[in-house]
mmCIF file of C-alpha atoms (C1' of nucleotides) in Angstrom:
data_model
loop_
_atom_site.group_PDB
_atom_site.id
_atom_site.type_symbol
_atom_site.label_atom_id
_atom_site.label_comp_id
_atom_site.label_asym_id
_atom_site.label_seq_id
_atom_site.Cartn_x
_atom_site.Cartn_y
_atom_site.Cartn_z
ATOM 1 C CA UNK F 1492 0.000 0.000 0.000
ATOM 2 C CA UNK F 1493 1.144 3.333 -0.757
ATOM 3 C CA UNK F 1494 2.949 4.827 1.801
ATOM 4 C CA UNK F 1495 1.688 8.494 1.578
ATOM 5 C CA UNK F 1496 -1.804 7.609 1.704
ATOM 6 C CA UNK F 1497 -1.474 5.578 4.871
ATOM 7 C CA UNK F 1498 0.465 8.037 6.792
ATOM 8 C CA UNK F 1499 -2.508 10.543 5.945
ATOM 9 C CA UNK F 1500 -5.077 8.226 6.883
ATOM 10 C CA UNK F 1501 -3.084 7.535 9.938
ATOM 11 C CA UNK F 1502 -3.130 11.169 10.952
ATOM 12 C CA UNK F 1503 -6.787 12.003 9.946
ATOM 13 C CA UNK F 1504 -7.947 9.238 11.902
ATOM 14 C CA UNK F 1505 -5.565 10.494 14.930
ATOM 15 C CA UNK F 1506 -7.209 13.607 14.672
ATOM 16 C CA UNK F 1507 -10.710 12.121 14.534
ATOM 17 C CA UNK F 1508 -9.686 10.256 17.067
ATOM 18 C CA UNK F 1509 -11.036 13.427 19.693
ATOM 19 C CA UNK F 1510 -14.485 13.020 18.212
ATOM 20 C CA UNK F 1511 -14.901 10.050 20.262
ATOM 21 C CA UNK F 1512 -12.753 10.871 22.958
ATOM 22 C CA UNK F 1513 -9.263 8.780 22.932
ATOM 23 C CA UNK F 1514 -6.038 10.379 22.091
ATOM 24 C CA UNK F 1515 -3.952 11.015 19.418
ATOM 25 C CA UNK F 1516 -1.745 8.512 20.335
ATOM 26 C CA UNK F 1517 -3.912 5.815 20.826
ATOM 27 C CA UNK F 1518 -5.591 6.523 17.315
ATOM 28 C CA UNK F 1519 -2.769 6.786 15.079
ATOM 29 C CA UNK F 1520 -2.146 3.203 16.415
ATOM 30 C CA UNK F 1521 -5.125 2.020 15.772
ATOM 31 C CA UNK F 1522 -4.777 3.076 12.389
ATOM 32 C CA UNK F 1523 -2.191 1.992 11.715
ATOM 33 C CA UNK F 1524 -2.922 -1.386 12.784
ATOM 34 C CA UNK F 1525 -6.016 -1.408 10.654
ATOM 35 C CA UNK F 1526 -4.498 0.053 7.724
ATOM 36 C CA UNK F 1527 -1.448 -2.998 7.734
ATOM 37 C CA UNK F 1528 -1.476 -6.326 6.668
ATOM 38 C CA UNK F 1529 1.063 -7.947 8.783
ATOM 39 C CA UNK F 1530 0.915 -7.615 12.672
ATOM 40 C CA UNK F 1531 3.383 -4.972 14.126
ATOM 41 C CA UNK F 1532 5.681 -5.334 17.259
ATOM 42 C CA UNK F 1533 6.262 -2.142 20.002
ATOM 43 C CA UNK F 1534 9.263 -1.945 17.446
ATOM 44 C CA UNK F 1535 7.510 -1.065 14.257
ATOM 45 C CA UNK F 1536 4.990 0.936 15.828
ATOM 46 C CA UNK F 1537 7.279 3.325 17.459
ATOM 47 C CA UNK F 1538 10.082 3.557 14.611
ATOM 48 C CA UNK F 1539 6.715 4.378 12.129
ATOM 49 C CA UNK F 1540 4.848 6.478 14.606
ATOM 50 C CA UNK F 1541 7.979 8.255 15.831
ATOM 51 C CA UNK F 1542 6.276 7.810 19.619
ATOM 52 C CA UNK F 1543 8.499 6.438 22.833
ATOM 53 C CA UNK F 1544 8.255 2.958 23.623
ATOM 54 C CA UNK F 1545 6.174 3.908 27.148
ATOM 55 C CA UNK F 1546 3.394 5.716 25.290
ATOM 56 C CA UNK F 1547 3.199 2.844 22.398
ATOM 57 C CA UNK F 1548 2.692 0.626 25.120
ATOM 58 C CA UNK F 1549 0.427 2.216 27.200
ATOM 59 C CA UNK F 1550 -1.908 3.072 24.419
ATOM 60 C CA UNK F 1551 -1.966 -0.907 23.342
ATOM 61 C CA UNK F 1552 -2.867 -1.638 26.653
ATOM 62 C CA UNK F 1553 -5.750 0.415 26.288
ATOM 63 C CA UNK F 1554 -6.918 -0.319 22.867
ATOM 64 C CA UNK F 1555 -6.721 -4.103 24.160
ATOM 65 C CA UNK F 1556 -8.759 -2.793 27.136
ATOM 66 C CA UNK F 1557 -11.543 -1.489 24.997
ATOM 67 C CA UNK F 1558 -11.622 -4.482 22.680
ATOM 68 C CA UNK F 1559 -9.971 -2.721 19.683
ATOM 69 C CA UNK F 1560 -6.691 -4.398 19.445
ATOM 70 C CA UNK F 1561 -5.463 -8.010 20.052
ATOM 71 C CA UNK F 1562 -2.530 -9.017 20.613
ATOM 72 C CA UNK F 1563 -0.923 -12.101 19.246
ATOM 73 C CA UNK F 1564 1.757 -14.523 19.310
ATOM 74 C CA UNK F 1565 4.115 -15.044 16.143
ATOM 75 C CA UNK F 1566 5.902 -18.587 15.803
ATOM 76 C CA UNK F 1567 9.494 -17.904 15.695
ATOM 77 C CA UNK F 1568 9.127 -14.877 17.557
ATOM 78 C CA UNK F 1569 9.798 -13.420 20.716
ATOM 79 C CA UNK F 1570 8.393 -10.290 20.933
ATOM 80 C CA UNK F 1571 4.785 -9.517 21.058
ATOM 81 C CA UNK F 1572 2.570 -8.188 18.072
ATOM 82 C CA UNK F 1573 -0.314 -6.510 17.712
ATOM 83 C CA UNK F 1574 -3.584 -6.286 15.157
ATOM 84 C CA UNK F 1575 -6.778 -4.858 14.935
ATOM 85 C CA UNK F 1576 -9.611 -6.165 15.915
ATOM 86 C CA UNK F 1577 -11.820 -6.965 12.665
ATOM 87 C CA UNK F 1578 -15.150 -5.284 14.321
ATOM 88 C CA UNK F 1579 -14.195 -1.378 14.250
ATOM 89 C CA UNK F 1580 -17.715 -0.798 15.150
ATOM 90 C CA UNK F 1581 -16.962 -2.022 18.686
ATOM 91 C CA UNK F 1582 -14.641 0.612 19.701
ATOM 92 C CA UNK F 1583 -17.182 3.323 18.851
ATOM 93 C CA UNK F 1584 -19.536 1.198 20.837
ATOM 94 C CA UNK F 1585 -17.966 0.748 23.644
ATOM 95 C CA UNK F 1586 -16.839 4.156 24.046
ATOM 96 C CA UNK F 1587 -19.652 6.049 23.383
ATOM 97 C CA UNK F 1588 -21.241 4.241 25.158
ATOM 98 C CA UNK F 1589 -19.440 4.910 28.407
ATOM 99 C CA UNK F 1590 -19.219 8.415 27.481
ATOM 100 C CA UNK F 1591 -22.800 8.436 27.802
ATOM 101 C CA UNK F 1592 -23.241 7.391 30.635
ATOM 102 C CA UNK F 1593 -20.712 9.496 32.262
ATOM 103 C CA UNK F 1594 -21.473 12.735 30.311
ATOM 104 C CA UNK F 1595 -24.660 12.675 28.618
ATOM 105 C CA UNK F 1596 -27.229 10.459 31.556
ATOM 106 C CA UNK F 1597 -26.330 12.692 34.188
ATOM 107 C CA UNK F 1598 -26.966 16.354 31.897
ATOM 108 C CA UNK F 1599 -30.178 14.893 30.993
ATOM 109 C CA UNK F 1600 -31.411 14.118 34.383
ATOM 110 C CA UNK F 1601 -30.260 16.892 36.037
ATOM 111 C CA UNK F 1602 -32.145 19.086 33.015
ATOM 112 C CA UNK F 1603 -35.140 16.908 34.210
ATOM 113 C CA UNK F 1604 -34.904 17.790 37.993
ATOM 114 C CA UNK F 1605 -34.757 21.596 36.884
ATOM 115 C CA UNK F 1606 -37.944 21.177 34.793
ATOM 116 C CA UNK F 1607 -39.816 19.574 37.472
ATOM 117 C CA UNK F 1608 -39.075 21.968 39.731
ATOM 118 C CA UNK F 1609 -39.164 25.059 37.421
ATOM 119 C CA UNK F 1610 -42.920 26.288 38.650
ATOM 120 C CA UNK F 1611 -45.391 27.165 36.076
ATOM 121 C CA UNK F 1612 -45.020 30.764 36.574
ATOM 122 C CA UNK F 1613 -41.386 30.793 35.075
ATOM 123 C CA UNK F 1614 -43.094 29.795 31.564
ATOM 124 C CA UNK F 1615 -40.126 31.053 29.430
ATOM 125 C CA UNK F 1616 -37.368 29.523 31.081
ATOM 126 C CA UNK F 1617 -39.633 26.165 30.977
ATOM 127 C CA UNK F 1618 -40.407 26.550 27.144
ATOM 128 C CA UNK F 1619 -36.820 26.466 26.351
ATOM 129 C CA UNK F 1620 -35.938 24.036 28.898
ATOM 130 C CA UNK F 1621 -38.531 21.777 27.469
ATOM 131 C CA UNK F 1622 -37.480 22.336 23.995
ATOM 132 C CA UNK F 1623 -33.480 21.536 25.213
ATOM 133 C CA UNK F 1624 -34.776 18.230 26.921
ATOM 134 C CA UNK F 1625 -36.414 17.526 23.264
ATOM 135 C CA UNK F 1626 -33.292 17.752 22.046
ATOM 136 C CA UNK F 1627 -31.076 15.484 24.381
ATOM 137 C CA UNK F 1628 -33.667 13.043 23.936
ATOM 138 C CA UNK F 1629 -33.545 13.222 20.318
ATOM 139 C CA UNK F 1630 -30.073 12.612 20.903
ATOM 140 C CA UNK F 1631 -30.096 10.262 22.848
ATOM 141 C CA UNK F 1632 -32.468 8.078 20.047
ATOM 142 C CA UNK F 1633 -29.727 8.920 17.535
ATOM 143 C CA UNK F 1634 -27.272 7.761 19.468
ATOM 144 C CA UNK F 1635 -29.336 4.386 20.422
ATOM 145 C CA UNK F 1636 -30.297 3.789 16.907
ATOM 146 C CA UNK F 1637 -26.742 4.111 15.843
ATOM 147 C CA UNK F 1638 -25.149 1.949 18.774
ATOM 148 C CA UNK F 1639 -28.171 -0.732 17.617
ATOM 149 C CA UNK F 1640 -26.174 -1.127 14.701
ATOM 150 C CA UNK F 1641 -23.346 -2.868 16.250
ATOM 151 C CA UNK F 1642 -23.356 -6.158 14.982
ATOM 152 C CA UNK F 1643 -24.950 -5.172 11.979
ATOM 153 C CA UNK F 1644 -21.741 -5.309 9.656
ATOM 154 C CA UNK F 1645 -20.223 -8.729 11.687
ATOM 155 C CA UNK F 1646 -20.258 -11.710 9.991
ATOM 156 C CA UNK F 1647 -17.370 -11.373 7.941
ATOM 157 C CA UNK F 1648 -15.026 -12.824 10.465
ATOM 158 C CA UNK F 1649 -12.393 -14.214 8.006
ATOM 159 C CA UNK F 1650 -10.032 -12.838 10.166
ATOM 160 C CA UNK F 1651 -6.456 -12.871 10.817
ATOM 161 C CA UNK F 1652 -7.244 -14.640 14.541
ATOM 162 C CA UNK F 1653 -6.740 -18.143 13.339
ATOM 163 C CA UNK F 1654 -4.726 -17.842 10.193
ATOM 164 C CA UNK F 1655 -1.748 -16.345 11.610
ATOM 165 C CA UNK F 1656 0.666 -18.931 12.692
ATOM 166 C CA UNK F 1657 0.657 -18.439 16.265
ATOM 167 C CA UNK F 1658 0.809 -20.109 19.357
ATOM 168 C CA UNK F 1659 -0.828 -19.523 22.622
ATOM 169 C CA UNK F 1660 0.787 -17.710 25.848
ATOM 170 C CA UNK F 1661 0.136 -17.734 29.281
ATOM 171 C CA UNK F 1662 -1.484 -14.975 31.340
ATOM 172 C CA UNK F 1663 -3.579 -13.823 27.838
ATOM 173 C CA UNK E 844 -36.364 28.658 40.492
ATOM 174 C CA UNK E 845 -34.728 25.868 43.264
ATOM 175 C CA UNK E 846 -31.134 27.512 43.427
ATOM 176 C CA UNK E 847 -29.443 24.253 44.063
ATOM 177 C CA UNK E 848 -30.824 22.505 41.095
ATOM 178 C CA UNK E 849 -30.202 25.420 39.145
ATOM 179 C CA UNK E 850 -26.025 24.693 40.099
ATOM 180 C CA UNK E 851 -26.454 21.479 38.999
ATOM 181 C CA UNK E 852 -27.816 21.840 35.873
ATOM 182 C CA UNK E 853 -25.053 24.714 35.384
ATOM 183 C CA UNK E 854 -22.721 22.250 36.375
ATOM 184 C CA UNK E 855 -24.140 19.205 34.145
ATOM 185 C CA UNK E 856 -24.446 21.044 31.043
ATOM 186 C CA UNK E 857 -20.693 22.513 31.539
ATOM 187 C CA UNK E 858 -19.237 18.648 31.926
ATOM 188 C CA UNK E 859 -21.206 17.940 28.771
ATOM 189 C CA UNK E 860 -20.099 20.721 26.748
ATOM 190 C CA UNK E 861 -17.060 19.335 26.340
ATOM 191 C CA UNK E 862 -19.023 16.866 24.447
ATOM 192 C CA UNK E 863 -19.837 19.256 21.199
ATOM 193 C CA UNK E 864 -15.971 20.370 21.574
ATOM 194 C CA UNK E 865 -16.979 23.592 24.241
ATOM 195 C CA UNK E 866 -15.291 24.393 26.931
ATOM 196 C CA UNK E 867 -16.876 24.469 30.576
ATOM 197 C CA UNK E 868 -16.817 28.042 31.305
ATOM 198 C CA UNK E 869 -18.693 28.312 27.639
ATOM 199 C CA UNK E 870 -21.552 25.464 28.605
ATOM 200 C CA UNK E 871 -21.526 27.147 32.370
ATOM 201 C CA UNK E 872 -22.452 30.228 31.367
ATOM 202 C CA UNK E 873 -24.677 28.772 28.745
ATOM 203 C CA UNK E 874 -26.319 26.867 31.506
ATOM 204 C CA UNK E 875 -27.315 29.749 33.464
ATOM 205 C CA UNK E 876 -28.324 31.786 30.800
ATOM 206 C CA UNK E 877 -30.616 28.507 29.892
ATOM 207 C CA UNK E 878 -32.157 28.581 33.424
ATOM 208 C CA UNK E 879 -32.654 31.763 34.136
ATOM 209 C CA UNK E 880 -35.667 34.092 33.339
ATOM 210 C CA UNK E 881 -34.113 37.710 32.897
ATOM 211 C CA UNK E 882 -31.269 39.008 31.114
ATOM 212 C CA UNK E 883 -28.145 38.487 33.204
ATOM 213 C CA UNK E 884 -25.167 41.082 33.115
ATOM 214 C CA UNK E 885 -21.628 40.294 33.066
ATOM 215 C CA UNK E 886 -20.928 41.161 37.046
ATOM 216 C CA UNK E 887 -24.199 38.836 37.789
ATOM 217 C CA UNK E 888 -22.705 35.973 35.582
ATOM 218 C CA UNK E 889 -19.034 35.999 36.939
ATOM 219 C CA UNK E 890 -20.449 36.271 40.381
ATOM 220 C CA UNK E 891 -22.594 33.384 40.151
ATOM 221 C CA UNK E 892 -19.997 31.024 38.238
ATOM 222 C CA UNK E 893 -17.017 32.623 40.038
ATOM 223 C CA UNK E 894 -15.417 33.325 37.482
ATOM 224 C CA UNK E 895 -13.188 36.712 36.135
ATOM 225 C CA UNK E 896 -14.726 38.938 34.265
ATOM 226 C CA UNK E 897 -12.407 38.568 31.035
ATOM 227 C CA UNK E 898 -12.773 34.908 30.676
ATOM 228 C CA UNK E 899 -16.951 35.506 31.113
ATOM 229 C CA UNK E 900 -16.274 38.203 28.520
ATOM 230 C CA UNK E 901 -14.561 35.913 25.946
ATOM 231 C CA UNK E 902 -16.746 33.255 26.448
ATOM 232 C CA UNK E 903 -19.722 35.462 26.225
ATOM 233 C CA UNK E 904 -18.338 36.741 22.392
ATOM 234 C CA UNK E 905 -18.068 33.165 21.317
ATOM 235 C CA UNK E 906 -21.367 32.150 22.633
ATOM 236 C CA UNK E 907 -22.525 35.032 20.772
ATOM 237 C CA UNK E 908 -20.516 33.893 17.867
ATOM 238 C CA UNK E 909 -22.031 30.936 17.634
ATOM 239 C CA UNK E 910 -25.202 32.117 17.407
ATOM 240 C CA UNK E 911 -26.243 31.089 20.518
ATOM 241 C CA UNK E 912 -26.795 34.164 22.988
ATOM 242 C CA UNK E 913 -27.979 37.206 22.258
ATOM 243 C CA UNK E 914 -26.588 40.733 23.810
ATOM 244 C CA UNK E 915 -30.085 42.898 24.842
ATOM 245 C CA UNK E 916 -29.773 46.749 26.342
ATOM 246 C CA UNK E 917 -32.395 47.236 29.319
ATOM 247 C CA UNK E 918 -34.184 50.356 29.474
ATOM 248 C CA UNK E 919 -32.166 52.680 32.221
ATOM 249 C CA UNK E 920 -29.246 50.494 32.448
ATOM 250 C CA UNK E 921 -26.238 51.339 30.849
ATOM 251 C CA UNK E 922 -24.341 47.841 31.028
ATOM 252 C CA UNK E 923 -25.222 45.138 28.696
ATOM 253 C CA UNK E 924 -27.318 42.262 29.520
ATOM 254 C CA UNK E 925 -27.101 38.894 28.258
ATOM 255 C CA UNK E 926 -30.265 36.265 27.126
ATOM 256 C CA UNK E 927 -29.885 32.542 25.583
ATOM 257 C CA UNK E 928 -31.301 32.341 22.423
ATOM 258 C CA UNK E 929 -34.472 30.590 22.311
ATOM 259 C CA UNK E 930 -33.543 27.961 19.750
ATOM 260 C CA UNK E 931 -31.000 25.476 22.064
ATOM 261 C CA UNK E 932 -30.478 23.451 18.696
ATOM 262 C CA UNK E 933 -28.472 26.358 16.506
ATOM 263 C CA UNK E 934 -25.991 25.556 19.301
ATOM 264 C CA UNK E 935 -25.612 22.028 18.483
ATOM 265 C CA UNK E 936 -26.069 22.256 14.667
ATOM 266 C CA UNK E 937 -23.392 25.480 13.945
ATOM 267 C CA UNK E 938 -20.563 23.564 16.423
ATOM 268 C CA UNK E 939 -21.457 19.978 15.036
ATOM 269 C CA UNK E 940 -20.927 21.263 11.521
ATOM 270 C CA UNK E 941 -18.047 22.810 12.004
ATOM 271 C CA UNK E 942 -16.540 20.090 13.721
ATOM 272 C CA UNK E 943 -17.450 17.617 11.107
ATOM 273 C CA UNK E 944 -15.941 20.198 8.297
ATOM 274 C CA UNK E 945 -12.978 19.717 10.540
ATOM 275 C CA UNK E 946 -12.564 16.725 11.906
ATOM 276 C CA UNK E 947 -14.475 14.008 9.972
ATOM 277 C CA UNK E 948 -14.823 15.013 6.463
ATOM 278 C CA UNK E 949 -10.792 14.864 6.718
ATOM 279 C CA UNK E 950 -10.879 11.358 7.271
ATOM 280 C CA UNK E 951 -13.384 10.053 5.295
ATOM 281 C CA UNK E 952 -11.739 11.535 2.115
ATOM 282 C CA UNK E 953 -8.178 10.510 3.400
ATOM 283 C CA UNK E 954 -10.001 7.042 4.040
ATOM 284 C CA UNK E 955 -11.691 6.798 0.447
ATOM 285 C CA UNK E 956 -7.930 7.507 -0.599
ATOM 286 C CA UNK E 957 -6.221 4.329 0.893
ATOM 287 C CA UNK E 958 -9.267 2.439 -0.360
ATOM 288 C CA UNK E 959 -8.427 3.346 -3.504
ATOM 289 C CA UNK E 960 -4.896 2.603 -3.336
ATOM 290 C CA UNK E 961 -5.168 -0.698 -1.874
ATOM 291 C CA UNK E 962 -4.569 -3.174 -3.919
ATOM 292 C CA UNK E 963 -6.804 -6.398 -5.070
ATOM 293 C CA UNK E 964 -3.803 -7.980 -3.145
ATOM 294 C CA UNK E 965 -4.590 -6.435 0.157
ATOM 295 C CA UNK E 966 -8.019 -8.188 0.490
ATOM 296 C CA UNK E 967 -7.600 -8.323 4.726
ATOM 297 C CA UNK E 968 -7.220 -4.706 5.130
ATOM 298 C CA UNK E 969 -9.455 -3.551 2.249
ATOM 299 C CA UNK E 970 -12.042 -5.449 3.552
ATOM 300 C CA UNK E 971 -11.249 -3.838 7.037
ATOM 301 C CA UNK E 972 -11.039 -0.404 5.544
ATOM 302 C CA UNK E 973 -14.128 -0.495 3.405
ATOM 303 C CA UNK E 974 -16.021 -2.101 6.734
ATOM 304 C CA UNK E 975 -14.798 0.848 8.332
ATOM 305 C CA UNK E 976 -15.572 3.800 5.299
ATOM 306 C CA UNK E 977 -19.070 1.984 5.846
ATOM 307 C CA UNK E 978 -19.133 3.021 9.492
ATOM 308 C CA UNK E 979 -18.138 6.593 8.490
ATOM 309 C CA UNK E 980 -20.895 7.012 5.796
ATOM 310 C CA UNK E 981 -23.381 5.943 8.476
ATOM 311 C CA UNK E 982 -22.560 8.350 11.046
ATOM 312 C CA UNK E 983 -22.611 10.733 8.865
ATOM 313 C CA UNK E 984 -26.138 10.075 6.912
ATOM 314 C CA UNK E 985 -26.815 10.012 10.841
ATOM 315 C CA UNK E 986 -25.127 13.334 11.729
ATOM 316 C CA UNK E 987 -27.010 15.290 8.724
ATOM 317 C CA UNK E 988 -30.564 13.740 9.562
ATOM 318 C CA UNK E 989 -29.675 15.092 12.989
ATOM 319 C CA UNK E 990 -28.584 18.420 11.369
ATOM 320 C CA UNK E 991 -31.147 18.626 9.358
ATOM 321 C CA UNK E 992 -34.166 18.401 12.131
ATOM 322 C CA UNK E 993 -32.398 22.501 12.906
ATOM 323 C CA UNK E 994 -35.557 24.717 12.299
ATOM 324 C CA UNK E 995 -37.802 21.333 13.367
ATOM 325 C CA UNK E 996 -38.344 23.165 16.343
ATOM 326 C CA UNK E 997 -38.351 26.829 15.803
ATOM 327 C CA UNK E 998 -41.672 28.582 15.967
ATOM 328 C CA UNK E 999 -42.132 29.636 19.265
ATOM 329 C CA UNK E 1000 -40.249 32.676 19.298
ATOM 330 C CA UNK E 1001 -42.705 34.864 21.891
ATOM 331 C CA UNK E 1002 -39.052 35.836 22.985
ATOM 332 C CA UNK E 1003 -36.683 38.347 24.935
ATOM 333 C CA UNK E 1004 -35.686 40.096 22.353
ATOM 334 C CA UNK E 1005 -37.499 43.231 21.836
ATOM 335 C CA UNK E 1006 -40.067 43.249 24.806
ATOM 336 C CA UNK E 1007 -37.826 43.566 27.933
ATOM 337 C CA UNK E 1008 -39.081 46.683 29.718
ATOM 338 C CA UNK E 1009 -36.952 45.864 32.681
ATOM 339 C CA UNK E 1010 -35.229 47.062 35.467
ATOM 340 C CA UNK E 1011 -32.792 44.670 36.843
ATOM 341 C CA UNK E 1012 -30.397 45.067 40.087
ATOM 342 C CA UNK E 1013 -27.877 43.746 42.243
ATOM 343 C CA UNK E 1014 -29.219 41.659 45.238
ATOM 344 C CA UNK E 1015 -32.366 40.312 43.578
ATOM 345 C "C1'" DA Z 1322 21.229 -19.724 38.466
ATOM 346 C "C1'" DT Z 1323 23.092 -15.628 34.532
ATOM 347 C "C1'" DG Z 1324 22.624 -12.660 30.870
ATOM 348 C "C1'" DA Z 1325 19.984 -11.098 26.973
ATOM 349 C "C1'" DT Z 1326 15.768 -9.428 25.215
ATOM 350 C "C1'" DT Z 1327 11.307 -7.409 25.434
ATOM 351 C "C1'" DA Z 1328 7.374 -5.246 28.125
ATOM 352 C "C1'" DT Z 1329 5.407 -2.207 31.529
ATOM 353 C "C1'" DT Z 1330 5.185 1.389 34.730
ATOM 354 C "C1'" DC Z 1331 5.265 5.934 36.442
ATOM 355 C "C1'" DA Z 1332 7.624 10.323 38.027
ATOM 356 C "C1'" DG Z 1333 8.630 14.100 35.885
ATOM 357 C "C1'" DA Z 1334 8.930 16.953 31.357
ATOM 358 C "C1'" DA Z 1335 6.557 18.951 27.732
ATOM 359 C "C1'" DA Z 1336 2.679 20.519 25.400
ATOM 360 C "C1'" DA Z 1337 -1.923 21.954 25.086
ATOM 361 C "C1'" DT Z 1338 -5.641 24.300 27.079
ATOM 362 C "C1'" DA Z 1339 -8.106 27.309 30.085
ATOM 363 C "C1'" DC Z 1340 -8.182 31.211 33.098
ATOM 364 C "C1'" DT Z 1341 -6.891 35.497 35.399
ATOM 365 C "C1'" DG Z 1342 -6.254 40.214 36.061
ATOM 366 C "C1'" DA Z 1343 -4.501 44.464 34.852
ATOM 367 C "C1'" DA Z 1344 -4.043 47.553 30.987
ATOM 368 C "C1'" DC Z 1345 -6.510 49.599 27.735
ATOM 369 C "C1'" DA Z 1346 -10.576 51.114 25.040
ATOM 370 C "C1'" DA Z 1347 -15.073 52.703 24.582
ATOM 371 C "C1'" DC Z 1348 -18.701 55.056 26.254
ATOM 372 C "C1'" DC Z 1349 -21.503 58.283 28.887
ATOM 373 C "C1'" DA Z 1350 -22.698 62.288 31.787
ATOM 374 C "C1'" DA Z 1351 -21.759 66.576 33.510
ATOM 375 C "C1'" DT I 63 -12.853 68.427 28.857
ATOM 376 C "C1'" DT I 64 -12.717 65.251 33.145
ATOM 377 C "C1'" DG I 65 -14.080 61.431 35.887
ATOM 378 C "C1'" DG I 66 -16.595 57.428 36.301
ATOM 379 C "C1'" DT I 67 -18.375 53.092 34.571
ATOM 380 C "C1'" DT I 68 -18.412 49.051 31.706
ATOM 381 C "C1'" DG I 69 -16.330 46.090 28.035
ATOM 382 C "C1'" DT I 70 -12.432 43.812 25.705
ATOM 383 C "C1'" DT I 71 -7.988 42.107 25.038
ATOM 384 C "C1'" DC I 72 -3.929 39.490 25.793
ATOM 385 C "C1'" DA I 73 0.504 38.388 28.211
ATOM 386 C "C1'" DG I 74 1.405 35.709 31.689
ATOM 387 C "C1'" DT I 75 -0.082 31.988 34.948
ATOM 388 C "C1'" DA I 76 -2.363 27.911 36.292
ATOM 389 C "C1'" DT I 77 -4.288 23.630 35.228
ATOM 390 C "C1'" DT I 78 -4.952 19.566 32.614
ATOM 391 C "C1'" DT I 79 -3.485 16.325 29.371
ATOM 392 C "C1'" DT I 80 -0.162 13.848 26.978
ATOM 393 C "C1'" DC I 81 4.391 11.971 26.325
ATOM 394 C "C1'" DT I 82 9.050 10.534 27.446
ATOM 395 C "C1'" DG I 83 12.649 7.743 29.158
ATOM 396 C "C1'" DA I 84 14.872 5.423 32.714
ATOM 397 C "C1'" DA I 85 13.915 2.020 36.174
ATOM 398 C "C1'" DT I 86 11.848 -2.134 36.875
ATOM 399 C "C1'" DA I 87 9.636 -6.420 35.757
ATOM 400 C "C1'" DA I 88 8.871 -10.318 33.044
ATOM 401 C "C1'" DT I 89 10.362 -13.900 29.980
ATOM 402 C "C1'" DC I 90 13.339 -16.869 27.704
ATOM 403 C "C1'" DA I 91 17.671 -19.566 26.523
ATOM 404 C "C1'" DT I 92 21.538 -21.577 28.153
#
DNA sequence: ATGATTATTCAGAAAATACTGAACAACCAA
DNA sequence: TTGGTTGTTCAGTATTTTCTGAATAATCAT
């Protein structure tokens, strides 16, 4: 694959990367882990990425964490290498979905507290509190409709997991 | 209006903020502006949010900025006085866009542009990659349904805006 | 065991972001 | 004009977030 084009892709997905709330770091891995054929080692990653070896490996940790990244065993080889998972829906899922809950539930209840205690006499500020409640909830559909379609675009699990030559370690 | 649910909504809506890419003295301010029947002033808005004056001031230009607050001159008083604009969603819709010019649209072309130079050889990772440009193309049919339900709710603007005949003061 | 290789952690450095407050500008009234 | 009041700006400071790199741990071969 053309070199160029990945290392853009690698740094417009870092950048997107914000949009659902992990790092730069962390993103530009997992691009370029989706974007390459071969597994890569702490090695690769950090020579292509031009990142220290402690961030590299923190961010894998937490791509593996949120179900993004695997990491896997090569025969022959020491060291340990990484790919992406085949579902790239799930790390949308999984952290929007705890964004959510941390962010979005409590907003949206608290906005609910203030309406039911806004008395009817403060008919203005109720109006557009109202209409702002219309609007988390229609955002909150959205955003149930589009985590519904996790799972949607499985299926097509002819994935690296088996056909890589690898063997099994301990403590996995 | 309950004062103490009031702060919590203020403080709600500031932790989300960060959620359309604002900061939390932007939502805060927001926030109170949202809650709150009369047109505040800058000394009643950096008292109640503890905040200094020329961060309330800079936030208060950007809110305006975005469309989102309006600037209104009481009869009598010579400062200026601040109301949220009754339509909560130009808020969402003017940031969201933006951010998508930004931040996704980026991608999804840079993404379109590995696709294209991946070869018939690279079935794994084309197959990832188009899964994923599939993902893209759905949040963003989703994002501009969402962006398109702006002026949905318009229509009810008995507002602020001219009426005010009002006298406000310090100590209310 | 020893030494060689690779992985992880985390205290501190660096960078990014947000905020303050004082200087200045704009405005008004007398 | 002057003096008083309010608004805005921005250089510097504070805070938060991210990253580095050296120390440590883990693993493996001999």
């Amino acid at each position: 694959m053309d070199i160029d084009t990945r290392s853009e892709f690698v740094e417009s997905w870092g950048s997107m990367g914000v949009l659902w709330g992990i790092n730069r770091s962390m993103a530009r891995i997992h691009a370029l882990l989706l974007a390459t054929r071969e597994p890569l080692g702490l090695e690769e990653i950090t020579e292509e990425l031009d990142m220290s070896r402690g961030n590299a490996s923190m961010c894998l940790k937490e791509l593996r964490h949120w179900g993004v990244v695997r990491r896997v065993n090569l025969t022959g080889e020491r060291r340990d290498f990484y790919i992406a998972e085949d579902d790239a829906w799930s790390m949308l899922f999984r952290i929007a979905s705890e964004r959510k809950k941390r962010e979005f539930d409590p907003a949206l209840s608290a906005l609910q507290k203030v309406l039911a205690s806004a008395g009817e006499e403060d008919d203005l500020v109720k109006d557009r509190l109202e209409e702002l409640e219309e609007m988390l909830r229609a955002m909150d559909r959205l955003l149930q409709r589009f985590l519904a379609s996790e799972g949607a675009s499985r299926g097509m699990l002819k994935f690296l997991s088996a056909q890589i030559p690898y063997r099994s370690k301990k403590g996995e």
